[in-house]
PDB file of N, CA, C and O in Angstrom:
ATOM      1  N   MET A1090     117.158  89.831 130.688  1.00  0.00           N
ATOM      2  CA  MET A1090     117.732  89.819 130.350  1.00  0.00           C
ATOM      3  C   MET A1090     118.737  90.515 129.608  1.00  0.00           C
ATOM      4  O   MET A1090     118.973  91.038 129.112  1.00  0.00           O
ATOM      5  N   SER A1091     119.670  90.503 130.779  1.00  0.00           N
ATOM      6  CA  SER A1091     120.919  91.474 129.932  1.00  0.00           C
ATOM      7  C   SER A1091     122.118  90.241 129.178  1.00  0.00           C
ATOM      8  O   SER A1091     122.391  89.441 129.938  1.00  0.00           O
ATOM      9  N   ASN A1092     123.024  90.247 128.093  1.00  0.00           N
ATOM     10  CA  ASN A1092     123.980  89.811 127.547  1.00  0.00           C
ATOM     11  C   ASN A1092     124.564  90.182 126.796  1.00  0.00           C
ATOM     12  O   ASN A1092     124.243  91.130 126.186  1.00  0.00           O
ATOM     13  N   LYS A1093     125.952  89.625 126.953  1.00  0.00           N
ATOM     14  CA  LYS A1093     126.714  90.308 125.728  1.00  0.00           C
ATOM     15  C   LYS A1093     127.197  89.151 124.478  1.00  0.00           C
ATOM     16  O   LYS A1093     127.819  88.494 125.072  1.00  0.00           O
ATOM     17  N   ILE A1094     126.438  89.454 123.535  1.00  0.00           N
ATOM     18  CA  ILE A1094     127.035  88.422 122.197  1.00  0.00           C
ATOM     19  C   ILE A1094     128.159  88.524 122.049  1.00  0.00           C
ATOM     20  O   ILE A1094     128.112  89.808 121.068  1.00  0.00           O
ATOM     21  N   ILE A1095     129.142  87.057 122.173  1.00  0.00           N
ATOM     22  CA  ILE A1095     130.006  87.157 121.101  1.00  0.00           C
ATOM     23  C   ILE A1095     129.965  86.749 119.801  1.00  0.00           C
ATOM     24  O   ILE A1095     130.744  87.100 118.762  1.00  0.00           O
ATOM     25  N   GLU A1096     129.475  85.874 119.887  1.00  0.00           N
ATOM     26  CA  GLU A1096     129.298  84.699 118.504  1.00  0.00           C
ATOM     27  C   GLU A1096     128.504  84.396 118.866  1.00  0.00           C
ATOM     28  O   GLU A1096     127.756  84.043 119.583  1.00  0.00           O
ATOM     29  N   LYS A1097     127.090  84.503 117.293  1.00  0.00           N
ATOM     30  CA  LYS A1097     125.602  83.759 117.337  1.00  0.00           C
ATOM     31  C   LYS A1097     125.981  82.260 115.399  1.00  0.00           C
ATOM     32  O   LYS A1097     125.447  83.163 115.042  1.00  0.00           O
ATOM     33  N   SER A1098     125.168  81.477 116.416  1.00  0.00           N
ATOM     34  CA  SER A1098     125.249  80.562 115.015  1.00  0.00           C
ATOM     35  C   SER A1098     123.801  80.037 114.740  1.00  0.00           C
ATOM     36  O   SER A1098     123.005  80.274 115.967  1.00  0.00           O
ATOM     37  N   GLU A1099     123.088  79.427 114.280  1.00  0.00           N
ATOM     38  CA  GLU A1099     121.895  78.643 114.153  1.00  0.00           C
ATOM     39  C   GLU A1099     121.671  78.021 115.619  1.00  0.00           C
ATOM     40  O   GLU A1099     120.624  77.899 115.631  1.00  0.00           O
ATOM     41  N   LYS A1100     122.464  77.273 116.189  1.00  0.00           N
ATOM     42  CA  LYS A1100     122.081  76.549 116.878  1.00  0.00           C
ATOM     43  C   LYS A1100     123.268  76.781 118.261  1.00  0.00           C
ATOM     44  O   LYS A1100     123.058  76.160 119.304  1.00  0.00           O
ATOM     45  N   GLN A1101     124.037  77.960 118.529  1.00  0.00           N
ATOM     46  CA  GLN A1101     123.822  78.534 119.788  1.00  0.00           C
ATOM     47  C   GLN A1101     124.567  80.009 119.566  1.00  0.00           C
ATOM     48  O   GLN A1101     124.629  80.527 118.990  1.00  0.00           O
ATOM     49  N   ILE A1102     124.717  80.157 121.101  1.00  0.00           N
ATOM     50  CA  ILE A1102     124.599  81.551 121.002  1.00  0.00           C
ATOM     51  C   ILE A1102     125.699  81.270 122.454  1.00  0.00           C
ATOM     52  O   ILE A1102     125.960  81.099 123.140  1.00  0.00           O
ATOM     53  N   ILE A1103     127.638  82.028 122.219  1.00  0.00           N
ATOM     54  CA  ILE A1103     128.161  82.232 123.028  1.00  0.00           C
ATOM     55  C   ILE A1103     128.285  83.469 123.793  1.00  0.00           C
ATOM     56  O   ILE A1103     128.285  84.432 123.169  1.00  0.00           O
ATOM     57  N   CYS A1104     128.673  83.956 124.716  1.00  0.00           N
ATOM     58  CA  CYS A1104     128.377  84.900 125.941  1.00  0.00           C
ATOM     59  C   CYS A1104     129.897  85.131 126.571  1.00  0.00           C
ATOM     60  O   CYS A1104     129.946  83.499 127.095  1.00  0.00           O
ATOM     61  N   ARG A1105     129.890  86.033 126.324  1.00  0.00           N
ATOM     62  CA  ARG A1105     131.117  86.611 127.504  1.00  0.00           C
ATOM     63  C   ARG A1105     130.423  86.536 128.758  1.00  0.00           C
ATOM     64  O   ARG A1105     131.210  86.003 129.958  1.00  0.00           O
ATOM     65  N   SER A1106     129.461  87.057 129.100  1.00  0.00           N
ATOM     66  CA  SER A1106     128.631  87.378 131.165  1.00  0.00           C
ATOM     67  C   SER A1106     127.462  87.405 130.372  1.00  0.00           C
ATOM     68  O   SER A1106     127.021  87.463 128.734  1.00  0.00           O
ATOM     69  N   PHE A1107     126.870  86.920 131.743  1.00  0.00           N
ATOM     70  CA  PHE A1107     125.480  86.792 130.997  1.00  0.00           C
ATOM     71  C   PHE A1107     124.601  86.420 132.392  1.00  0.00           C
ATOM     72  O   PHE A1107     124.901  86.139 133.357  1.00  0.00           O
ATOM     73  N   THR A1108     123.149  87.272 132.588  1.00  0.00           N
ATOM     74  CA  THR A1108     122.948  87.519 133.549  1.00  0.00           C
ATOM     75  C   THR A1108     121.637  87.256 133.104  1.00  0.00           C
ATOM     76  O   THR A1108     120.501  87.878 132.467  1.00  0.00           O
ATOM     77  N   ILE A1109     120.631  86.699 134.331  1.00  0.00           N
ATOM     78  CA  ILE A1109     119.318  86.174 133.766  1.00  0.00           C
ATOM     79  C   ILE A1109     118.801  86.281 134.822  1.00  0.00           C
ATOM     80  O   ILE A1109     118.843  86.581 136.236  1.00  0.00           O
ATOM     81  N   ILE A1110     117.435  86.731 134.394  1.00  0.00           N
ATOM     82  CA  ILE A1110     116.108  87.174 135.269  1.00  0.00           C
ATOM     83  C   ILE A1110     115.580  85.937 135.602  1.00  0.00           C
ATOM     84  O   ILE A1110     114.968  85.302 134.947  1.00  0.00           O
ATOM     85  N   GLU A1111     115.129  85.269 136.869  1.00  0.00           N
ATOM     86  CA  GLU A1111     114.589  84.352 136.861  1.00  0.00           C
ATOM     87  C   GLU A1111     113.141  84.360 136.337  1.00  0.00           C
ATOM     88  O   GLU A1111     112.654  83.447 136.053  1.00  0.00           O
ATOM     89  N   GLU A1112     112.303  85.617 136.521  1.00  0.00           N
ATOM     90  CA  GLU A1112     110.992  85.215 136.114  1.00  0.00           C
ATOM     91  C   GLU A1112     110.815  85.150 134.612  1.00  0.00           C
ATOM     92  O   GLU A1112     110.053  84.718 134.073  1.00  0.00           O
ATOM     93  N   ASP A1113     112.276  85.680 133.561  1.00  0.00           N
ATOM     94  CA  ASP A1113     112.258  85.551 132.458  1.00  0.00           C
ATOM     95  C   ASP A1113     112.646  84.640 132.455  1.00  0.00           C
ATOM     96  O   ASP A1113     112.187  83.488 131.535  1.00  0.00           O
ATOM     97  N   PHE A1114     113.796  83.332 133.074  1.00  0.00           N
ATOM     98  CA  PHE A1114     113.661  82.114 132.755  1.00  0.00           C
ATOM     99  C   PHE A1114     112.659  81.432 132.723  1.00  0.00           C
ATOM    100  O   PHE A1114     112.553  80.393 131.647  1.00  0.00           O
ATOM    101  N   THR A1115     111.940  81.711 133.786  1.00  0.00           N
ATOM    102  CA  THR A1115     110.720  80.497 134.436  1.00  0.00           C
ATOM    103  C   THR A1115     110.080  80.916 133.107  1.00  0.00           C
ATOM    104  O   THR A1115     109.191  79.502 131.819  1.00  0.00           O
ATOM    105  N   GLN A1116     109.455  82.111 132.109  1.00  0.00           N
ATOM    106  CA  GLN A1116     108.602  82.288 131.279  1.00  0.00           C
ATOM    107  C   GLN A1116     109.212  81.356 129.689  1.00  0.00           C
ATOM    108  O   GLN A1116     108.597  81.074 129.137  1.00  0.00           O
ATOM    109  N   TRP A1117     110.151  81.120 129.833  1.00  0.00           N
ATOM    110  CA  TRP A1117     110.983  81.033 128.362  1.00  0.00           C
ATOM    111  C   TRP A1117     111.918  79.213 128.696  1.00  0.00           C
ATOM    112  O   TRP A1117     110.678  79.056 128.049  1.00  0.00           O
ATOM    113  N   LYS A1118     111.163  78.466 129.926  1.00  0.00           N
ATOM    114  CA  LYS A1118     111.225  77.648 129.847  1.00  0.00           C
ATOM    115  C   LYS A1118     110.051  76.845 129.904  1.00  0.00           C
ATOM    116  O   LYS A1118     110.181  76.115 129.180  1.00  0.00           O
ATOM    117  N   SER A1119     109.120  77.836 130.519  1.00  0.00           N
ATOM    118  CA  SER A1119     107.667  77.068 130.330  1.00  0.00           C
ATOM    119  C   SER A1119     107.111  77.091 128.405  1.00  0.00           C
ATOM    120  O   SER A1119     106.389  76.264 128.395  1.00  0.00           O
ATOM    121  N   LYS A1120     107.611  77.852 128.192  1.00  0.00           N
ATOM    122  CA  LYS A1120     107.883  77.553 126.613  1.00  0.00           C
ATOM    123  C   LYS A1120     108.237  76.356 125.980  1.00  0.00           C
ATOM    124  O   LYS A1120     107.532  76.062 124.985  1.00  0.00           O
ATOM    125  N   ILE A1121     108.903  75.859 126.411  1.00  0.00           N
ATOM    126  CA  ILE A1121     109.689  74.060 125.587  1.00  0.00           C
ATOM    127  C   ILE A1121     109.491  73.191 126.681  1.00  0.00           C
ATOM    128  O   ILE A1121     108.864  72.835 127.197  1.00  0.00           O
ATOM    129  N   SER A1122     108.350  72.563 125.006  1.00  0.00           N
ATOM    130  CA  SER A1122     108.521  71.013 125.650  1.00  0.00           C
ATOM    131  C   SER A1122     109.358  69.924 124.881  1.00  0.00           C
ATOM    132  O   SER A1122     109.314  70.245 123.927  1.00  0.00           O
ATOM    133  N   ILE A1123     109.642  69.176 125.917  1.00  0.00           N
ATOM    134  CA  ILE A1123     110.515  68.254 125.592  1.00  0.00           C
ATOM    135  C   ILE A1123     110.085  66.678 126.193  1.00  0.00           C
ATOM    136  O   ILE A1123     109.308  66.540 127.193  1.00  0.00           O
ATOM    137  N   THR A1124     108.920  66.099 125.222  1.00  0.00           N
ATOM    138  CA  THR A1124     107.975  64.876 125.460  1.00  0.00           C
ATOM    139  C   THR A1124     108.737  64.122 125.895  1.00  0.00           C
ATOM    140  O   THR A1124     109.484  63.588 125.103  1.00  0.00           O
ATOM    141  N   PRO A1125     107.955  62.768 126.406  1.00  0.00           N
ATOM    142  CA  PRO A1125     108.729  61.337 127.076  1.00  0.00           C
ATOM    143  C   PRO A1125     108.985  60.489 125.012  1.00  0.00           C
ATOM    144  O   PRO A1125     109.623  59.541 125.068  1.00  0.00           O
ATOM    145  N   GLU A1126     107.805  61.561 124.524  1.00  0.00           N
ATOM    146  CA  GLU A1126     108.053  60.501 122.991  1.00  0.00           C
ATOM    147  C   GLU A1126     109.136  61.065 122.283  1.00  0.00           C
ATOM    148  O   GLU A1126     109.580  60.287 121.815  1.00  0.00           O
ATOM    149  N   LYS A1127     109.392  62.121 122.539  1.00  0.00           N
ATOM    150  CA  LYS A1127     110.515  63.033 121.565  1.00  0.00           C
ATOM    151  C   LYS A1127     112.259  62.213 122.736  1.00  0.00           C
ATOM    152  O   LYS A1127     112.772  61.785 121.639  1.00  0.00           O
ATOM    153  N   GLN A1128     111.653  62.011 123.403  1.00  0.00           N
ATOM    154  CA  GLN A1128     113.209  61.519 124.046  1.00  0.00           C
ATOM    155  C   GLN A1128     112.635  59.812 123.868  1.00  0.00           C
ATOM    156  O   GLN A1128     114.583  59.904 123.435  1.00  0.00           O
ATOM    157  N   ALA A1129     112.272  58.846 123.672  1.00  0.00           N
ATOM    158  CA  ALA A1129     112.101  57.946 123.399  1.00  0.00           C
ATOM    159  C   ALA A1129     112.720  57.940 121.983  1.00  0.00           C
ATOM    160  O   ALA A1129     113.742  57.190 121.325  1.00  0.00           O
ATOM    161  N   LYS A1130     112.378  59.025 121.194  1.00  0.00           N
ATOM    162  CA  LYS A1130     112.437  58.459 119.558  1.00  0.00           C
ATOM    163  C   LYS A1130     113.774  58.704 119.299  1.00  0.00           C
ATOM    164  O   LYS A1130     114.757  58.256 118.958  1.00  0.00           O
ATOM    165  N   THR A1131     114.583  59.763 120.013  1.00  0.00           N
ATOM    166  CA  THR A1131     116.392  60.060 119.845  1.00  0.00           C
ATOM    167  C   THR A1131     116.859  59.141 120.703  1.00  0.00           C
ATOM    168  O   THR A1131     117.786  58.413 120.101  1.00  0.00           O
ATOM    169  N   GLN A1132     116.011  58.018 121.598  1.00  0.00           N
ATOM    170  CA  GLN A1132     116.995  56.997 122.353  1.00  0.00           C
ATOM    171  C   GLN A1132     117.242  55.865 121.453  1.00  0.00           C
ATOM    172  O   GLN A1132     117.598  55.508 121.033  1.00  0.00           O
ATOM    173  N   SER A1133     116.399  55.496 120.577  1.00  0.00           N
ATOM    174  CA  SER A1133     115.523  54.564 119.847  1.00  0.00           C
ATOM    175  C   SER A1133     116.688  54.868 118.298  1.00  0.00           C
ATOM    176  O   SER A1133     117.361  53.555 118.181  1.00  0.00           O
ATOM    177  N   ASN A1134     116.553  55.468 118.270  1.00  0.00           N
ATOM    178  CA  ASN A1134     117.675  56.409 116.764  1.00  0.00           C
ATOM    179  C   ASN A1134     119.313  55.787 117.625  1.00  0.00           C
ATOM    180  O   ASN A1134     120.382  55.207 116.671  1.00  0.00           O
ATOM    181  N   ALA A1135     119.396  56.055 118.620  1.00  0.00           N
ATOM    182  CA  ALA A1135     121.019  55.846 119.090  1.00  0.00           C
ATOM    183  C   ALA A1135     121.388  54.401 119.298  1.00  0.00           C
ATOM    184  O   ALA A1135     122.176  53.950 118.980  1.00  0.00           O
ATOM    185  N   VAL A1136     120.245  53.661 119.868  1.00  0.00           N
ATOM    186  CA  VAL A1136     120.179  52.194 120.279  1.00  0.00           C
ATOM    187  C   VAL A1136     120.335  51.970 118.579  1.00  0.00           C
ATOM    188  O   VAL A1136     121.385  50.323 118.457  1.00  0.00           O
ATOM    189  N   ARG A1137     119.628  52.012 117.139  1.00  0.00           N
ATOM    190  CA  ARG A1137     119.701  51.604 115.983  1.00  0.00           C
ATOM    191  C   ARG A1137     121.164  51.998 115.689  1.00  0.00           C
ATOM    192  O   ARG A1137     121.074  50.982 114.969  1.00  0.00           O
ATOM    193  N   VAL A1138     121.699  53.039 115.844  1.00  0.00           N
ATOM    194  CA  VAL A1138     122.799  53.376 115.846  1.00  0.00           C
ATOM    195  C   VAL A1138     124.159  52.053 116.226  1.00  0.00           C
ATOM    196  O   VAL A1138     124.744  51.318 115.680  1.00  0.00           O
ATOM    197  N   ASN A1139     123.374  52.173 117.281  1.00  0.00           N
ATOM    198  CA  ASN A1139     124.542  51.483 118.614  1.00  0.00           C
ATOM    199  C   ASN A1139     124.745  49.792 117.554  1.00  0.00           C
ATOM    200  O   ASN A1139     125.469  48.933 117.338  1.00  0.00           O
ATOM    201  N   ALA A1140     123.168  49.495 117.318  1.00  0.00           N
ATOM    202  CA  ALA A1140     122.898  47.577 117.073  1.00  0.00           C
ATOM    203  C   ALA A1140     124.093  47.659 115.617  1.00  0.00           C
ATOM    204  O   ALA A1140     123.732  46.584 115.882  1.00  0.00           O
ATOM    205  N   LYS A1141     123.454  48.857 114.498  1.00  0.00           N
ATOM    206  CA  LYS A1141     123.891  48.237 113.366  1.00  0.00           C
ATOM    207  C   LYS A1141     125.545  48.228 113.548  1.00  0.00           C
ATOM    208  O   LYS A1141     126.507  47.360 112.814  1.00  0.00           O
ATOM    209  N   ALA A1142     126.360  49.524 114.787  1.00  0.00           N
ATOM    210  CA  ALA A1142     127.680  48.927 114.939  1.00  0.00           C
ATOM    211  C   ALA A1142     128.054  47.746 114.902  1.00  0.00           C
ATOM    212  O   ALA A1142     128.990  47.119 114.757  1.00  0.00           O
ATOM    213  N   VAL A1143     127.213  46.977 116.295  1.00  0.00           N
ATOM    214  CA  VAL A1143     127.669  45.853 117.152  1.00  0.00           C
ATOM    215  C   VAL A1143     126.958  44.864 115.704  1.00  0.00           C
ATOM    216  O   VAL A1143     128.258  44.086 115.660  1.00  0.00           O
ATOM    217  N   LEU A1144     126.368  44.625 114.963  1.00  0.00           N
ATOM    218  CA  LEU A1144     126.416  43.945 114.302  1.00  0.00           C
ATOM    219  C   LEU A1144     127.148  43.682 112.759  1.00  0.00           C
ATOM    220  O   LEU A1144     127.578  42.652 112.687  1.00  0.00           O
ATOM    221  N   GLU A1145     127.875  45.035 112.954  1.00  0.00           N
ATOM    222  CA  GLU A1145     128.939  44.798 111.634  1.00  0.00           C
ATOM    223  C   GLU A1145     130.158  44.674 112.222  1.00  0.00           C
ATOM    224  O   GLU A1145     130.861  43.831 111.681  1.00  0.00           O
ATOM    225  N   GLN A1146     130.105  45.246 113.617  1.00  0.00           N
ATOM    226  CA  GLN A1146     131.942  44.564 114.683  1.00  0.00           C
ATOM    227  C   GLN A1146     131.673  42.474 114.487  1.00  0.00           C
ATOM    228  O   GLN A1146     131.969  41.571 114.060  1.00  0.00           O
ATOM    229  N   LEU A1147     130.316  42.171 115.038  1.00  0.00           N
ATOM    230  CA  LEU A1147     129.875  40.802 114.999  1.00  0.00           C
ATOM    231  C   LEU A1147     130.257  39.809 113.447  1.00  0.00           C
ATOM    232  O   LEU A1147     130.874  39.101 113.532  1.00  0.00           O
ATOM    233  N   ASN A1148     129.891  40.292 112.732  1.00  0.00           N
ATOM    234  CA  ASN A1148     130.070  40.071 111.163  1.00  0.00           C
ATOM    235  C   ASN A1148     131.519  39.775 110.980  1.00  0.00           C
ATOM    236  O   ASN A1148     131.915  38.843 110.508  1.00  0.00           O
ATOM    237  N   LYS A1149     132.654  41.133 111.680  1.00  0.00           N
ATOM    238  CA  LYS A1149     133.618  40.652 111.049  1.00  0.00           C
ATOM    239  C   LYS A1149     135.013  40.177 111.610  1.00  0.00           C
ATOM    240  O   LYS A1149     135.591  39.615 111.803  1.00  0.00           O
ATOM    241  N   PHE A1150     133.983  39.551 113.308  1.00  0.00           N
ATOM    242  CA  PHE A1150     135.078  38.995 114.363  1.00  0.00           C
ATOM    243  C   PHE A1150     135.220  37.306 114.406  1.00  0.00           C
ATOM    244  O   PHE A1150     133.644  36.481 113.631  1.00  0.00           O
ATOM    245  N   PRO A1151     136.473  37.515 113.688  1.00  0.00           N
ATOM    246  CA  PRO A1151     137.194  35.432 113.678  1.00  0.00           C
ATOM    247  C   PRO A1151     136.501  34.819 114.718  1.00  0.00           C
ATOM    248  O   PRO A1151     137.392  34.829 115.139  1.00  0.00           O
ATOM    249  N   VAL A1152     135.536  34.444 115.204  1.00  0.00           N
ATOM    250  CA  VAL A1152     135.347  33.973 115.761  1.00  0.00           C
ATOM    251  C   VAL A1152     135.910  32.194 116.382  1.00  0.00           C
ATOM    252  O   VAL A1152     136.544  31.996 117.341  1.00  0.00           O
ATOM    253  N   ALA A1153     136.166  31.525 114.751  1.00  0.00           N
ATOM    254  CA  ALA A1153     136.834  30.278 114.967  1.00  0.00           C
ATOM    255  C   ALA A1153     138.385  30.311 115.141  1.00  0.00           C
ATOM    256  O   ALA A1153     138.787  29.534 115.632  1.00  0.00           O
ATOM    257  N   ALA A1154     139.362  31.434 115.261  1.00  0.00           N
ATOM    258  CA  ALA A1154     140.211  31.847 114.905  1.00  0.00           C
ATOM    259  C   ALA A1154     140.623  32.494 117.068  1.00  0.00           C
ATOM    260  O   ALA A1154     141.800  32.429 117.185  1.00  0.00           O
ATOM    261  N   LYS A1155     139.518  32.359 117.801  1.00  0.00           N
ATOM    262  CA  LYS A1155     139.669  33.235 118.355  1.00  0.00           C
ATOM    263  C   LYS A1155     139.664  32.057 120.093  1.00  0.00           C
ATOM    264  O   LYS A1155     139.001  30.913 120.026  1.00  0.00           O
ATOM    265  N   THR A1156     139.533  32.453 121.109  1.00  0.00           N
ATOM    266  CA  THR A1156     139.816  31.302 122.458  1.00  0.00           C
ATOM    267  C   THR A1156     138.485  31.514 122.862  1.00  0.00           C
ATOM    268  O   THR A1156     137.835  33.034 122.473  1.00  0.00           O
ATOM    269  N   SER A1157     138.029  30.710 123.889  1.00  0.00           N
ATOM    270  CA  SER A1157     136.396  31.149 124.119  1.00  0.00           C
ATOM    271  C   SER A1157     136.178  33.010 125.183  1.00  0.00           C
ATOM    272  O   SER A1157     136.014  32.701 125.137  1.00  0.00           O
ATOM    273  N   GLU A1158     138.384  32.615 126.003  1.00  0.00           N
ATOM    274  CA  GLU A1158     137.657  34.218 126.482  1.00  0.00           C
ATOM    275  C   GLU A1158     138.029  34.990 125.557  1.00  0.00           C
ATOM    276  O   GLU A1158     137.274  36.061 126.105  1.00  0.00           O
ATOM    277  N   GLU A1159     138.251  35.189 124.657  1.00  0.00           N
ATOM    278  CA  GLU A1159     138.235  36.377 124.127  1.00  0.00           C
ATOM    279  C   GLU A1159     137.099  36.432 123.184  1.00  0.00           C
ATOM    280  O   GLU A1159     136.774  37.749 123.193  1.00  0.00           O
ATOM    281  N   CYS A1160     136.479  35.137 122.834  1.00  0.00           N
ATOM    282  CA  CYS A1160     135.109  35.596 122.333  1.00  0.00           C
ATOM    283  C   CYS A1160     134.181  36.070 123.513  1.00  0.00           C
ATOM    284  O   CYS A1160     133.237  36.619 123.425  1.00  0.00           O
ATOM    285  N   GLN A1161     134.235  35.055 125.298  1.00  0.00           N
ATOM    286  CA  GLN A1161     133.448  36.123 125.700  1.00  0.00           C
ATOM    287  C   GLN A1161     134.059  37.712 126.419  1.00  0.00           C
ATOM    288  O   GLN A1161     132.728  38.461 126.433  1.00  0.00           O
ATOM    289  N   GLN A1162     135.579  37.926 126.111  1.00  0.00           N
ATOM    290  CA  GLN A1162     135.632  39.572 126.244  1.00  0.00           C
ATOM    291  C   GLN A1162     134.698  40.089 124.981  1.00  0.00           C
ATOM    292  O   GLN A1162     133.605  41.427 125.692  1.00  0.00           O
ATOM    293  N   PHE A1163     134.865  39.274 123.710  1.00  0.00           N
ATOM    294  CA  PHE A1163     134.025  40.659 122.746  1.00  0.00           C
ATOM    295  C   PHE A1163     132.479  40.780 123.520  1.00  0.00           C
ATOM    296  O   PHE A1163     132.033  41.839 122.469  1.00  0.00           O
ATOM    297  N   ILE A1164     131.690  39.517 123.484  1.00  0.00           N
ATOM    298  CA  ILE A1164     130.537  39.715 123.872  1.00  0.00           C
ATOM    299  C   ILE A1164     129.751  40.815 125.129  1.00  0.00           C
ATOM    300  O   ILE A1164     129.050  41.382 124.763  1.00  0.00           O
ATOM    301  N   VAL A1165     131.432  40.797 125.679  1.00  0.00           N
ATOM    302  CA  VAL A1165     131.054  41.547 126.987  1.00  0.00           C
ATOM    303  C   VAL A1165     130.807  43.165 126.972  1.00  0.00           C
ATOM    304  O   VAL A1165     129.821  43.799 126.535  1.00  0.00           O
ATOM    305  N   GLU A1166     132.143  43.304 125.306  1.00  0.00           N
ATOM    306  CA  GLU A1166     132.586  44.129 124.779  1.00  0.00           C
ATOM    307  C   GLU A1166     131.092  44.983 124.117  1.00  0.00           C
ATOM    308  O   GLU A1166     130.474  46.116 123.907  1.00  0.00           O
ATOM    309  N   LEU A1167     130.110  43.925 123.301  1.00  0.00           N
ATOM    310  CA  LEU A1167     128.690  44.345 122.697  1.00  0.00           C
ATOM    311  C   LEU A1167     128.042  44.600 123.586  1.00  0.00           C
ATOM    312  O   LEU A1167     127.288  45.543 123.181  1.00  0.00           O
ATOM    313  N   GLN A1168     127.722  43.977 124.811  1.00  0.00           N
ATOM    314  CA  GLN A1168     126.971  44.446 126.010  1.00  0.00           C
ATOM    315  C   GLN A1168     126.832  45.498 125.579  1.00  0.00           C
ATOM    316  O   GLN A1168     126.223  46.241 125.761  1.00  0.00           O
ATOM    317  N   THR A1169     127.798  45.935 126.238  1.00  0.00           N
ATOM    318  CA  THR A1169     128.527  47.301 127.186  1.00  0.00           C
ATOM    319  C   THR A1169     127.774  48.594 126.013  1.00  0.00           C
ATOM    320  O   THR A1169     127.610  49.510 126.108  1.00  0.00           O
ATOM    321  N   GLN A1170     128.572  48.557 124.301  1.00  0.00           N
ATOM    322  CA  GLN A1170     128.099  49.128 123.724  1.00  0.00           C
ATOM    323  C   GLN A1170     126.051  49.350 123.257  1.00  0.00           C
ATOM    324  O   GLN A1170     125.664  50.151 123.493  1.00  0.00           O
ATOM    325  N   LEU A1171     125.595  48.550 123.357  1.00  0.00           N
ATOM    326  CA  LEU A1171     124.119  48.091 123.184  1.00  0.00           C
ATOM    327  C   LEU A1171     123.581  48.616 124.781  1.00  0.00           C
ATOM    328  O   LEU A1171     122.580  49.722 124.291  1.00  0.00           O
ATOM    329  N   ASN A1172     123.989  48.226 125.437  1.00  0.00           N
ATOM    330  CA  ASN A1172     123.273  48.556 126.774  1.00  0.00           C
ATOM    331  C   ASN A1172     124.195  49.790 127.850  1.00  0.00           C
ATOM    332  O   ASN A1172     123.343  50.538 128.906  1.00  0.00           O
ATOM    333  N   GLY A1173     125.163  50.350 127.399  1.00  0.00           N
ATOM    334  CA  GLY A1173     125.973  50.992 128.490  1.00  0.00           C
ATOM    335  C   GLY A1173     126.200  50.146 129.690  1.00  0.00           C
ATOM    336  O   GLY A1173     127.414  50.803 130.407  1.00  0.00           O
ATOM    337  N   THR A1174     126.112  49.492 130.067  1.00  0.00           N
ATOM    338  CA  THR A1174     126.618  47.839 131.101  1.00  0.00           C
ATOM    339  C   THR A1174     126.608  47.226 130.839  1.00  0.00           C
ATOM    340  O   THR A1174     125.481  46.698 130.098  1.00  0.00           O
ATOM    341  N   VAL A1175     127.491  46.009 131.478  1.00  0.00           N
ATOM    342  CA  VAL A1175     127.169  44.190 130.910  1.00  0.00           C
ATOM    343  C   VAL A1175     126.131  44.086 132.438  1.00  0.00           C
ATOM    344  O   VAL A1175     125.670  44.720 133.700  1.00  0.00           O
TER     345      VAL A1175
END
């Protein structure tokens, strides 16, 4: 693998030009393991963050001062935040 490193930090390397040798890439890729367990934990943490934000919004929403249509729209927005879609 040949490359020209411009900037290197703990989490990223910025390169101006980059050539990948397929065999080297395959060998590198085989050493990386992303298990479903790690993916599930990451997704679970994101849902917890979203749920907390949704609860805060729900707590601050003045239901008594809103119309039924505004309440319905608010619930749709909350569902979208939690699920990504309605």
